[in-house]
XYZ file of C-alpha atoms in Angstrom:
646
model
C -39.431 -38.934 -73.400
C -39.036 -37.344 -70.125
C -36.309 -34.681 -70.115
C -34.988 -33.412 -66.739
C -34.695 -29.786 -66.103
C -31.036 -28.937 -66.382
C -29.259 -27.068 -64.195
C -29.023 -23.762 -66.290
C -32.620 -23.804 -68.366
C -32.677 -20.412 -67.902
C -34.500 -17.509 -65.708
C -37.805 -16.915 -65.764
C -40.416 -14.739 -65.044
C -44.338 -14.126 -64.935
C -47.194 -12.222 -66.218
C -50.460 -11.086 -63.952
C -53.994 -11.224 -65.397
C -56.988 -10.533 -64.189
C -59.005 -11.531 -67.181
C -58.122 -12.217 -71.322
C -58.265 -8.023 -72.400
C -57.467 -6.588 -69.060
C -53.913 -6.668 -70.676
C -50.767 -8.790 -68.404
C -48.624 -6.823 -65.833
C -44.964 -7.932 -65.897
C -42.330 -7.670 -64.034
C -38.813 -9.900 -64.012
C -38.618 -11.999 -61.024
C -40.695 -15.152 -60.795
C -40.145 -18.185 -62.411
C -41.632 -20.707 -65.204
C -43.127 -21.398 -67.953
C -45.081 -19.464 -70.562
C -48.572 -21.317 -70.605
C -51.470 -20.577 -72.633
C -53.351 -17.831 -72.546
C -56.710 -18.342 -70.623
C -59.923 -17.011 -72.258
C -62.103 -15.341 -69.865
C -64.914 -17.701 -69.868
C -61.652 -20.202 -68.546
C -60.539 -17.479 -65.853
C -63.842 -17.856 -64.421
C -63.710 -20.088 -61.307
C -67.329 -21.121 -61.833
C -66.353 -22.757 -65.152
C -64.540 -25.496 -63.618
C -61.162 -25.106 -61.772
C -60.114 -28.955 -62.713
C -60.675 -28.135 -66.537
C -58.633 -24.743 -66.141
C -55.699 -26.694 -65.014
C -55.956 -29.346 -67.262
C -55.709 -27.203 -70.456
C -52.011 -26.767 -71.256
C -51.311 -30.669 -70.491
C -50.778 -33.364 -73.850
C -51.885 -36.566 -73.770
C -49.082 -39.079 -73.971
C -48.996 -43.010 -73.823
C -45.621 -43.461 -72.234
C -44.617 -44.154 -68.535
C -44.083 -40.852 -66.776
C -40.599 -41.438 -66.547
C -40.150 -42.462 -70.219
C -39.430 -45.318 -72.169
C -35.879 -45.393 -73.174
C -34.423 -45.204 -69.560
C -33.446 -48.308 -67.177
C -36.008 -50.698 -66.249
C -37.788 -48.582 -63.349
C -38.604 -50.851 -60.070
C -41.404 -49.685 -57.746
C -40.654 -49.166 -54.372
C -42.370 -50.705 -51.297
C -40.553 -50.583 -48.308
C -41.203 -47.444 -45.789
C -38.098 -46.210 -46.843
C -34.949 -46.520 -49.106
C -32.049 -44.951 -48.305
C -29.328 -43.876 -51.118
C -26.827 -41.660 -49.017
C -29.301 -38.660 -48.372
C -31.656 -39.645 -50.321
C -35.010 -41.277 -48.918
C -37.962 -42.758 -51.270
C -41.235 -42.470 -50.455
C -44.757 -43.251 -52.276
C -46.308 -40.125 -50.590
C -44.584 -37.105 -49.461
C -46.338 -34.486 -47.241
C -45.146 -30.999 -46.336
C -46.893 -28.967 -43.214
C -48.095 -30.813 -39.859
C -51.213 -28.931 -39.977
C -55.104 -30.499 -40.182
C -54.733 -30.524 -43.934
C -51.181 -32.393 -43.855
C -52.338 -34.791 -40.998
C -55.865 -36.090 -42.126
C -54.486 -36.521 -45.866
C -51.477 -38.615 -44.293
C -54.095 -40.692 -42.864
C -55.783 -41.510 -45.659
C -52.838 -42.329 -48.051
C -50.963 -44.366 -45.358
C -53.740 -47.071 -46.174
C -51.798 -47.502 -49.519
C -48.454 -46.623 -49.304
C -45.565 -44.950 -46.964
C -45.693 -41.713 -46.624
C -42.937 -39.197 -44.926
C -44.782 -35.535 -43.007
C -41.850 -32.783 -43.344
C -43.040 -30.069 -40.577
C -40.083 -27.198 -39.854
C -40.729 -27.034 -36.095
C -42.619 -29.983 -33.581
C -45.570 -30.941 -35.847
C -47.794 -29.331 -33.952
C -46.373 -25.899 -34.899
C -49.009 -24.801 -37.249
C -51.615 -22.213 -37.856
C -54.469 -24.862 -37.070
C -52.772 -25.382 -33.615
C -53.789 -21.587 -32.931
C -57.087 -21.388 -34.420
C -59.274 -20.370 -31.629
C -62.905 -20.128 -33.436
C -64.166 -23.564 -34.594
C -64.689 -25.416 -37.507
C -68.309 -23.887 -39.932
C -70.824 -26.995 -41.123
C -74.355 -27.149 -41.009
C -75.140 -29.620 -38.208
C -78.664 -27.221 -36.970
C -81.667 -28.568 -38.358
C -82.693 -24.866 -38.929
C -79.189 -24.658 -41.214
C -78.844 -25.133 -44.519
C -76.420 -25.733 -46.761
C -77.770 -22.747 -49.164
C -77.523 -20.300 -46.320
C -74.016 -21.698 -45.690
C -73.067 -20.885 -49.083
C -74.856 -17.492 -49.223
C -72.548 -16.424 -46.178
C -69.688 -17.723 -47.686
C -70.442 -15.969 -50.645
C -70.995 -12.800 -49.422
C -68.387 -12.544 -47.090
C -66.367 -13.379 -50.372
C -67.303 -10.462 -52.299
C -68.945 -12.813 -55.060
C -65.188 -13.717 -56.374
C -65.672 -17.668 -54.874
C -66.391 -20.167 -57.088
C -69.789 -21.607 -56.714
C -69.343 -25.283 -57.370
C -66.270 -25.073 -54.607
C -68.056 -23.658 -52.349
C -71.242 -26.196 -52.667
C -68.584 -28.977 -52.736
C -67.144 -27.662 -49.070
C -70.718 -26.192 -47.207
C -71.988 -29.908 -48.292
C -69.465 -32.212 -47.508
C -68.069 -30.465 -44.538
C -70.504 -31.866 -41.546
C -69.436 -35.856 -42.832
C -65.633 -34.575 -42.273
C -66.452 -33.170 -38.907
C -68.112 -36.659 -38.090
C -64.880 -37.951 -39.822
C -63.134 -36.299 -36.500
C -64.900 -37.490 -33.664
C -64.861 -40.623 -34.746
C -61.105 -40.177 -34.511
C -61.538 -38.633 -30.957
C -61.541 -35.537 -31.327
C -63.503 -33.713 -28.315
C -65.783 -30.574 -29.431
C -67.871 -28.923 -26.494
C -71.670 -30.353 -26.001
C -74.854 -28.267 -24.773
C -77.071 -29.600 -21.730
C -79.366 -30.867 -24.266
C -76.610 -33.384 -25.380
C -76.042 -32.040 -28.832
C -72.934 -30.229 -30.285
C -72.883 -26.733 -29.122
C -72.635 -24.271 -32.016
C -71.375 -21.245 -31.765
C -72.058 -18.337 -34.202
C -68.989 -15.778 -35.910
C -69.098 -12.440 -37.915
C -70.717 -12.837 -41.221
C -72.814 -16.187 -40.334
C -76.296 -15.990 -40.155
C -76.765 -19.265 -38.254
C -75.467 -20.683 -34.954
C -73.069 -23.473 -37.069
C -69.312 -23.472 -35.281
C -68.468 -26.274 -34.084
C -65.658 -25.634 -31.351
C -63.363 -27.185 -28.266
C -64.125 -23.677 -26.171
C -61.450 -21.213 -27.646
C -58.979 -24.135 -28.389
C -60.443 -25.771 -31.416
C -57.240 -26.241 -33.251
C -55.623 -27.808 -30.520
C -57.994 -29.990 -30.005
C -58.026 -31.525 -33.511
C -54.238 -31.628 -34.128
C -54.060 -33.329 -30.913
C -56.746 -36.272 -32.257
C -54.736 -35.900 -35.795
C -51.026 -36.193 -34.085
C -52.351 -39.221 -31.946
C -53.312 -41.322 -34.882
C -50.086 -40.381 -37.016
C -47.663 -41.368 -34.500
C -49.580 -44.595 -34.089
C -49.587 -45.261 -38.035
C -46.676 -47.485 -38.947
C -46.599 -46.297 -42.504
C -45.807 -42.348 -41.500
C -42.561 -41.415 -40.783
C -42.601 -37.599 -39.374
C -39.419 -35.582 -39.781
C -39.190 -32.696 -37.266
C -37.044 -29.888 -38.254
C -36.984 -30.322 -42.000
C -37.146 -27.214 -43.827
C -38.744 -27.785 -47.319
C -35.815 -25.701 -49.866
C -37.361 -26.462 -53.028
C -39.668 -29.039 -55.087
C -37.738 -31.271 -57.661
C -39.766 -30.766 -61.279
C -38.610 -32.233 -64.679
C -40.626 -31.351 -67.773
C -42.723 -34.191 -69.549
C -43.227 -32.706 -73.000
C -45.617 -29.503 -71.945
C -46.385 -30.767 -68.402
C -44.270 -30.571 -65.430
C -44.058 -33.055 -63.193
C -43.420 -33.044 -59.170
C -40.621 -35.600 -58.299
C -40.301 -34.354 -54.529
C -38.030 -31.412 -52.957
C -34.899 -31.254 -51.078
C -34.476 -30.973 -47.090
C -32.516 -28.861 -44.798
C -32.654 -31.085 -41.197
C -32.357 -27.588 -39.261
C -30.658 -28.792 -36.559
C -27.971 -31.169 -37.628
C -27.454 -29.045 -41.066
C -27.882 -32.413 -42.970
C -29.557 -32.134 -46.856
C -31.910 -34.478 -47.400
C -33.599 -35.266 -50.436
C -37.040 -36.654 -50.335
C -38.091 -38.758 -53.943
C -42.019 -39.063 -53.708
C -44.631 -40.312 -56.160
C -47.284 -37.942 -54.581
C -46.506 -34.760 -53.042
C -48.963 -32.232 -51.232
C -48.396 -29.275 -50.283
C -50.070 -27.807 -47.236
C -47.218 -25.647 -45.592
C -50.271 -22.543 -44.341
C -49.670 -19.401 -45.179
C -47.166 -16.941 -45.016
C -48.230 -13.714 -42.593
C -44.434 -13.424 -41.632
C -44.697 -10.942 -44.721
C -45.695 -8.679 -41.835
C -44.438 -7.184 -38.635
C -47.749 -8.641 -36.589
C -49.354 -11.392 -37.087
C -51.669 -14.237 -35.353
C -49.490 -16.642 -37.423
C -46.837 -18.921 -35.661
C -42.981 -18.531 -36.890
C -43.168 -21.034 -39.268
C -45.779 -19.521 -41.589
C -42.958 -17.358 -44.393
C -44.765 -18.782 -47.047
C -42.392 -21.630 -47.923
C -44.932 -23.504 -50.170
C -46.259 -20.626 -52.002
C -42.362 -19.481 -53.261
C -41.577 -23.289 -53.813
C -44.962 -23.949 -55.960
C -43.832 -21.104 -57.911
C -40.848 -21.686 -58.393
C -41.642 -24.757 -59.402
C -44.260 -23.052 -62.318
C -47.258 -23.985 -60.620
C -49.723 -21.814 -61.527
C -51.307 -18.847 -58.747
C -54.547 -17.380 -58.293
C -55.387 -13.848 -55.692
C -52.415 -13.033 -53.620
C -53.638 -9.628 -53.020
C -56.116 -10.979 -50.329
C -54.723 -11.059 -47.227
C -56.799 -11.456 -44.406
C -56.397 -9.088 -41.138
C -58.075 -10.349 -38.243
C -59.072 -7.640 -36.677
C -58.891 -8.394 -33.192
C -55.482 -9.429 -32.365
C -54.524 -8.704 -28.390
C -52.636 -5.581 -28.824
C -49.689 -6.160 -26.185
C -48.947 -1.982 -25.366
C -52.321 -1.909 -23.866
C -51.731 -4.860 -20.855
C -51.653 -3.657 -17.496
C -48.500 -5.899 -17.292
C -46.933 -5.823 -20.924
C -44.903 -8.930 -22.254
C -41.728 -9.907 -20.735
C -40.311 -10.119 -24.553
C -41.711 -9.508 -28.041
C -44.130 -12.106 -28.764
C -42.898 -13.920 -32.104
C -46.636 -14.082 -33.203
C -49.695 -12.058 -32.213
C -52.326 -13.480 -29.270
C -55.538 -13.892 -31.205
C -58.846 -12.936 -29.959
C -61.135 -15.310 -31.650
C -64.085 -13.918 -33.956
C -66.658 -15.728 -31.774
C -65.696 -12.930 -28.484
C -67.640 -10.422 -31.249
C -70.099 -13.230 -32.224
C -71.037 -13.732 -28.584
C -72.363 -10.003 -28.073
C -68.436 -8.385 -27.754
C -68.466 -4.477 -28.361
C -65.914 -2.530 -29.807
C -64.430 0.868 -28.767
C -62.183 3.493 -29.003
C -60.309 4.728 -26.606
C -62.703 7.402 -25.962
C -65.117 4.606 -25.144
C -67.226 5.303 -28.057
C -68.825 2.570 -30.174
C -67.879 2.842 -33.564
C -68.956 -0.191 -35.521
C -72.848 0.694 -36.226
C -71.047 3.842 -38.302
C -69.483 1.868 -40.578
C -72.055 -1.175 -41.241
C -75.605 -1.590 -39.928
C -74.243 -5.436 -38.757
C -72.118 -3.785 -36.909
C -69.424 -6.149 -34.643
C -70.543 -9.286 -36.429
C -69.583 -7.234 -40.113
C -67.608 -9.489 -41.889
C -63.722 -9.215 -40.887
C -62.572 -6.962 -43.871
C -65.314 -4.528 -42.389
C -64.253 -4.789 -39.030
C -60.339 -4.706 -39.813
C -61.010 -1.810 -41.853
C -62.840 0.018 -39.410
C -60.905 -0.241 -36.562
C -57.675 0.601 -39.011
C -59.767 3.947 -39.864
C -60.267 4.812 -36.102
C -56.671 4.603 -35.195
C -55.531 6.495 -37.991
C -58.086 9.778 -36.920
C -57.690 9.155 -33.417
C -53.962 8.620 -33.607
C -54.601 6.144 -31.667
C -52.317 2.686 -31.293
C -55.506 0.250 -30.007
C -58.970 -0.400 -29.963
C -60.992 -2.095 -26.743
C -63.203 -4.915 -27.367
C -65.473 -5.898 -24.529
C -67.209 -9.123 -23.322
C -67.621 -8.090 -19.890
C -71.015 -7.149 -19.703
C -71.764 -11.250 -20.388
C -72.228 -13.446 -17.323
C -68.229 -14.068 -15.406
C -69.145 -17.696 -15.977
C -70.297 -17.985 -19.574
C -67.361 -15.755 -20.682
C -64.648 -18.197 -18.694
C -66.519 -20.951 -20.487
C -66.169 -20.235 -23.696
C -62.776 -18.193 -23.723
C -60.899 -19.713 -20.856
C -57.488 -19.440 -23.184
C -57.887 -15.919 -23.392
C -58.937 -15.623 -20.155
C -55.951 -16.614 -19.096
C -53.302 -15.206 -21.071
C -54.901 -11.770 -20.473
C -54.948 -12.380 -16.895
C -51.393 -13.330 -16.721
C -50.799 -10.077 -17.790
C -52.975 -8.356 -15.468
C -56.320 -7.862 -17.029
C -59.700 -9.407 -16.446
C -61.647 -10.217 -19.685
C -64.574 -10.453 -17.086
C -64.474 -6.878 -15.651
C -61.939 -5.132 -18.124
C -61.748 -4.754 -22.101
C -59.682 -6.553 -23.943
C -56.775 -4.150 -26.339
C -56.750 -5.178 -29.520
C -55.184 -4.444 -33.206
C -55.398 -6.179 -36.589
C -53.014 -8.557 -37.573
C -51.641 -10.267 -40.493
C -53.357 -13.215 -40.309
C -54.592 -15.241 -43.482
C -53.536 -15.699 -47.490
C -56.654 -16.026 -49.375
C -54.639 -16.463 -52.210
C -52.153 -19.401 -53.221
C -51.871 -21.960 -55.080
C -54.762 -22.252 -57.794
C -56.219 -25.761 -56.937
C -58.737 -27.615 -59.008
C -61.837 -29.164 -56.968
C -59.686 -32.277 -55.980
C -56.736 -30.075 -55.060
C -54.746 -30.770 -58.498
C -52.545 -27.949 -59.673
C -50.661 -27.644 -62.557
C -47.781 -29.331 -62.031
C -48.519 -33.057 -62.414
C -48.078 -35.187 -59.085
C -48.216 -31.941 -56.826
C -51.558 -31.309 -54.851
C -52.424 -28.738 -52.316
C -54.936 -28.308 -49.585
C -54.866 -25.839 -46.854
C -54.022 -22.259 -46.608
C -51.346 -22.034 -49.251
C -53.865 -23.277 -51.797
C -55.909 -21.082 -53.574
C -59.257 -23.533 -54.151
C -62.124 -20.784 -54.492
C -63.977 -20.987 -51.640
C -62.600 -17.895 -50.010
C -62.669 -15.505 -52.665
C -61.817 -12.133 -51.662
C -62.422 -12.650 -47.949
C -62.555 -15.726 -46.087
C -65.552 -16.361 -43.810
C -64.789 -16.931 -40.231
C -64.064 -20.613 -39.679
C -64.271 -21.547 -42.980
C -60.235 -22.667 -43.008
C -60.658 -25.653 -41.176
C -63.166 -26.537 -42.934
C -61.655 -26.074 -46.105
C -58.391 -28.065 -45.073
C -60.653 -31.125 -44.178
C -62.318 -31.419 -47.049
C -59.592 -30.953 -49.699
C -57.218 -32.942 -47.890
C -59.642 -35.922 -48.005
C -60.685 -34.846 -52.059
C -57.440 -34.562 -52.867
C -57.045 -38.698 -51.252
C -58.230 -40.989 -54.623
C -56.420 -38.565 -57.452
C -53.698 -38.941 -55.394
C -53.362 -42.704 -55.124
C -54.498 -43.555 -58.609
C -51.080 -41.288 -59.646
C -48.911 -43.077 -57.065
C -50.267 -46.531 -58.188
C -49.359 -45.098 -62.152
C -45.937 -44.266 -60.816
C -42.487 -45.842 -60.289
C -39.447 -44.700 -58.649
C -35.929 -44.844 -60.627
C -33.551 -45.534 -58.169
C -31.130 -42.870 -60.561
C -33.995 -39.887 -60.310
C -31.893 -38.562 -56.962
C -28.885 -36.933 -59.013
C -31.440 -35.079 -61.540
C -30.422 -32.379 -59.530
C -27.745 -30.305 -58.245
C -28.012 -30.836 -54.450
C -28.194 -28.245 -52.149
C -24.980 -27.361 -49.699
C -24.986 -26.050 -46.328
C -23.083 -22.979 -46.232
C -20.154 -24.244 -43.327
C -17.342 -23.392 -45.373
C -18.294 -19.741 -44.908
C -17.207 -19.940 -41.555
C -18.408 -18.803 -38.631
C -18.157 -14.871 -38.635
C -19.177 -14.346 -42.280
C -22.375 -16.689 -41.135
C -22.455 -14.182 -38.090
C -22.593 -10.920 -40.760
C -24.943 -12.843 -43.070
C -27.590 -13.987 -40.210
C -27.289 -10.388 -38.843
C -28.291 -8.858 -42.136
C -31.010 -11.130 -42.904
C -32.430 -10.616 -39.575
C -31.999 -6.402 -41.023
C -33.907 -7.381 -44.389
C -36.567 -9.644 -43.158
C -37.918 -6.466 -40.503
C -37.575 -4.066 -43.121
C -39.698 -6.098 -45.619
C -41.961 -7.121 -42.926
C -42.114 -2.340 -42.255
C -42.286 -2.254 -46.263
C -45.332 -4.820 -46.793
C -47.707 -2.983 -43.408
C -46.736 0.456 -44.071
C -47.444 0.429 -48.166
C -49.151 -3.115 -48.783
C -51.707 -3.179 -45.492
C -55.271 -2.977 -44.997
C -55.800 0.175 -47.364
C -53.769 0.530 -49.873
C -53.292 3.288 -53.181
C -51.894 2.691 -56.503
C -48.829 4.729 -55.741
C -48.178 3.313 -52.209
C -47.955 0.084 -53.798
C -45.624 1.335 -56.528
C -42.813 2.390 -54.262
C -43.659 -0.886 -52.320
C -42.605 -2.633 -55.593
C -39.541 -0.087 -56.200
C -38.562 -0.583 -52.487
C -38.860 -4.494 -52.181
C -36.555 -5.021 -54.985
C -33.940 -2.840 -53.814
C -33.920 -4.687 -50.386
C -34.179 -7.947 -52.427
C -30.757 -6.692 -54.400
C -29.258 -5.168 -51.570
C -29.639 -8.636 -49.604
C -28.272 -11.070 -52.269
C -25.753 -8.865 -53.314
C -24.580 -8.749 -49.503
C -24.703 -12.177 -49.533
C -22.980 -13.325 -52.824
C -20.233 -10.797 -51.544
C -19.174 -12.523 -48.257
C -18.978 -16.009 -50.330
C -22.740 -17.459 -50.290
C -23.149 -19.248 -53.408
C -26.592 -19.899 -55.244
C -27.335 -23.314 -54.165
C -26.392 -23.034 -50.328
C -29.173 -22.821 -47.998
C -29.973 -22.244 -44.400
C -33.064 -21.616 -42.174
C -33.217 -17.660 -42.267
C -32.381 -17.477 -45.931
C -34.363 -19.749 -47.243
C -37.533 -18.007 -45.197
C -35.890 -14.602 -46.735
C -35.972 -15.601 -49.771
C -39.744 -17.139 -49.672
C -40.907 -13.851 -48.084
C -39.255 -11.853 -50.527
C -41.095 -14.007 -53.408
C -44.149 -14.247 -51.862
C -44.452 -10.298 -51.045
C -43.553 -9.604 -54.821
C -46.954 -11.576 -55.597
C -48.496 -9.432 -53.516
C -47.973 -6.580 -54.284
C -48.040 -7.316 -58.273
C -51.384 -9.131 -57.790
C -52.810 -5.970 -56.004
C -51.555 -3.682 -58.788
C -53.400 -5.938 -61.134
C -56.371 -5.463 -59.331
C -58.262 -2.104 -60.479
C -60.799 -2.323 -58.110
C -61.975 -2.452 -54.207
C -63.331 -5.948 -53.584
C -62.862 -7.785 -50.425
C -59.910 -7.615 -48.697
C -58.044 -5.387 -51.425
C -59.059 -2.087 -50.778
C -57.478 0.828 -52.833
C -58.417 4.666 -52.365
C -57.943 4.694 -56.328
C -60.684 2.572 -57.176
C -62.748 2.157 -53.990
C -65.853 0.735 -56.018
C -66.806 -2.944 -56.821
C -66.471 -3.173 -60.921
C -68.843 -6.055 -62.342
C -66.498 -6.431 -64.672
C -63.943 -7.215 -62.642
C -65.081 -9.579 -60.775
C -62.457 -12.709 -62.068
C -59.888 -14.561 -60.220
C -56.160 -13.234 -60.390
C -53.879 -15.425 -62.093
C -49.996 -15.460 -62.080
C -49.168 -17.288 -65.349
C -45.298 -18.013 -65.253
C -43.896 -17.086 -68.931
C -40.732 -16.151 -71.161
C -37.099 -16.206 -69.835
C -36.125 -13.070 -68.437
C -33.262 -11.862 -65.616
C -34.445 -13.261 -62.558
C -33.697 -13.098 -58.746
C -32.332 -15.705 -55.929
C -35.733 -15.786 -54.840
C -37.653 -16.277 -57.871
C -35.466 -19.551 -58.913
C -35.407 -23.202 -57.641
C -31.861 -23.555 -56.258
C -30.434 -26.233 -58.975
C -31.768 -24.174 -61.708
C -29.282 -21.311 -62.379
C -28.376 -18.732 -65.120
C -26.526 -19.729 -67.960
């Protein structure tokens, strides 16, 4: 029989393993369950994801929801309302390409409700610049598509991943303009196809330096004209709804906060995926837009999902660095200006300030090095050079080709005084994308039964320990669409019971605070969040030691204490939420991942780098896996909001 979590199962917390006799790393903040220990012929991604995930599940006969309850009555309409409450067949959380084109698919059998925190088309694909990788060139190959990814990946992907994506990504792409989405031509009438750092072929397909755009704007069109989606703008995600089946949890939805009229609003769902991006507000700079704090990751946790190589975060390492504009920014920008990858892999040179080129002494690719390189290289130059920037420069290219293909950053540089076409461009790295997340099987299953992922804030394999430039789109497509049958044949297997709403303790917006302990609370937040964001680039950045990352631990969960303790003391209470402390306490969960997942990590591979063990170890080369485990003292953070300590 199906037994709801109760409110007051228990804290929880997690163990870190790199592989079965690399020992488990534990510390006491994360929640879940203890699961089975892997074997390391299991930890291996090339052994089969889907199988990994499967092993701690039971086989049972009866309905999900049990046989001794009330008679359970599906649910058809687009939406039934019970007080807060709204029922849906599919629920989707993020507005980005991976949210959109799954909607799409599912809305052909069922209703479906798209939770996005800002306008839905607030989202890390809205800003990708670059283009989308597939082998369209006759010259191309899907092997030499792999090889690059695999490469660039430091030879942690997972093979049959990555042959799944590099093959079925040019059908998806077709998938798009069929839908009307508008990707730039050559004169010879074909798709022009641009080449990136760390691609040895001419294979990105792109809408001149606006490619994102340009496919959430064909996405967006054909969701608002589907009947069967209902989109809810300004709906914060709090937490995901799990009861435990025997050994399995299982998804039932998540809980709401409607950011601007401070209404809770619980969402019931048969299916729910996951595919909120990533979470680069860990750091003071980053390409990402404000909505990217990691929201899924924490909740998927929370929620004992099981995840796989947080310590890879991506840098891009050419974000525009604002203190080197003729004309500097009116205001702080709330996310970085990203110069796309493709202003290197169209003949762009880097420099110092001195006006030296630097890349050919670091790798013999030089500017088209893969972006760990790059991001490492130009963090090594400012550091001797005491230097703030770097200058990358595209003006020796033809005034016409450059405004061509960049006329975005064309533009926003000239607004601020500086001609891409006669001047270089500043630039800095910037927080920019989770390799890590999390762990999906090939058809973007985790774990937790009825809860799928696609996107950045799954961890599929295909990255590995650096992402290849415009392999993210690409990714999102094609597990958003794989992740389309498992996900109806569970929604057709399941039934909503109309009583499944008060499971849970619902969540309470905080107005009986009033307004100047709000004031004091908001303040401080504000206070913790930079101070993280300092913590996490200054100890937890593009190089990193063993002890750095130890006082990065010490100091994040004094902050962490400091914060909730401020917060319990002027009245907040463990199930109240609201927009800055919910994102607090999903960047405080998230950046605990990272940092435990890096200390787990004894070697330099990819985007980890540590002056401690600076070599590639063979034996090392496994996935990182955060297994949740016993019951242990646990923070705000770490815990769903109805589940609190006895």
């Amino acid at each position: 029989m199906t037994t709801c979590i109760p409110a007051g199962s228990g804290n929880l917390h997690y163990s870190v393993a790199l592989s079965k006799g690399h020992g488990c790393r534990k510390t006491s903040w994360v929640s879940g369950i203890a699961l089975k220990r892997s074997t390391q012929k299991e930890l291996s991604w090339s052994c089969g994801v889907s199988k990994f995930l499967r092993f701690q599940r039971f086989n049972f006969s009866q309905s999900p929801f049990g046989d001794n309850q009330k008679p359970l009555r599906t649910v058809t309409s687009s939406c039934l309302r019970d007080g807060s409450t709204k029922y849906f067949d599919f629920a989707v959380i993020g507005s980005g390409v991976a949210g959109l084109r799954y909607s799409l698919e599912v809305a052909k059998h069922g209703t479906v409700a798209v939770i996005t925190k800002a306008e839905p088309h607030e989202s890390n694909t809205n800003y990708a610049q670059g283009g989308v990788s597939a082998v369209l060139c006759p010259s191309d190959s899907v092997e030499s598509h792999m090889h690059d990814t695999i490469v660039a990946g430091a030879y942690l992907c997972d093979e049959e991943t990555v042959r799944v994506v590099c093959t079925e990504g040019p059908d998806r792409i077709r998938e798009l303009i069929a839908m009307g989405a508008s990707f730039d031509h050559g004169e010879d009438g074909n798709l022009h196809l641009a080449r990136e750092g760390g691609h040895s072929h001419h294979r990105i397909v792109h809408a001149a330096d606006m490619t994102g755009r340009e496919i959430e704007r064909a996405l967006l069109e054909a969701v608002v004209n589907d009947p069967n989606i209902s989109v809810f703008e300004h709906h914060l995600a709090v937490d995901l709804l799990t009861c435990q089946d025997g050994s399995d949890t299982v998804c039932l939805g998540f809980d709401t906060l409607n950011t601007e009229t401070l209404e809770v609003i619980r969402i019931i769902s048969k299916v729910t995926l996951l595919a909120s991006g990533g979470a680069g507000h860990m750091y003071p700079t980053t390409t990402n837009p404000p909505v990217a704090t990691g929201d899924g990751m924490a909740m998927a946790h929370r929620a004992q999902a099981v995840i796989s190589n947080m310590e890879f975060v991506q840098f891009h390492p050419t974000a525009l660095a604002d203190e080197g504009l003729p004309i500097k920014p009116a205001k702080s920008r709330e996310n970085a200006f990203l110069i796309t990858e493709a202003v290197r892999g169209d003949g762009g040179i880097l420099y110092n300030l001195g006006m030296e080129r630097f890349m050919p002494l670091y790798d013999e690719r030089a500017e088209l090095a893969p972006r760990d390189v790059v991001a490492r290289s130009i963090d090594d130059q400012l550091k001797k050079r005491n230097e703030k920037y770097v200058l990358l420069d595209i003006s020796h290219k033809p005034r016409e080709k450059i405004l061509s293909h960049f006329p975005n950053i064309a533009a926003e540089c000239l607004q601020h005084g500086l001609d891409i076409t006669r001047q270089p461009i500043p630039v800095v790295p910037a927080a920019h994308y989770m390799c890590g997340g999390v762990r999906a099987g090939l058809q973007g299953e985790t774990n937790v039964r009825g809860l799928y992922v696609a996107g950045e804030v799954a961890c599929t394999g295909l990255h590995g320990a650096n992402r290849l430039a415009s392999n993210s789109l690409l990714e999102a497509l094609v597990f958003a669409r794989r992740a389309v049958q498992p996900s109806i044949d569970h929604m057709k297997s399941s039934k909503h019971d109309p009583s499944a709403s008060n499971w849970w303790a619902r969540p309470v917006v905080p107005l009986a605070l009033g307004s100047d302990a709000m004031n004091r609370v908001e303040i401080m937040t504000r206070e913790v969040r930079k101070e993280l964001q300092s913590i996490m680039w200054d100890y937890v950045g593009i190089v990193r030691s063993t002890t750095r990352l130890e006082f990065a631990e010490q100091k994040i969960g004094e902050l962490e204490g400091k914060w909730e303790d401020y917060l319990f003391q002027h009245g907040w209470e463990p199930t109240m939420v609201g927009l800055e402390a919910c994102e607090m306490r999903n960047l405080f969960c998230c950046a605990k991942l990272v940092v435990s997942s890096a200390l787990a990590r004894h070697e330099s591979r990819g985007l980890h780098y540590t002056i401690d063990f600076p070599h590639l170890e063979e034996s090392k080369r496994l996935p990182t896996i955060i297994f949740p485990c016993s019951s242990v003292q646990s923070t705000w953070s770490s815990r769903q909001l109805y589940r609190q300590p006895l």
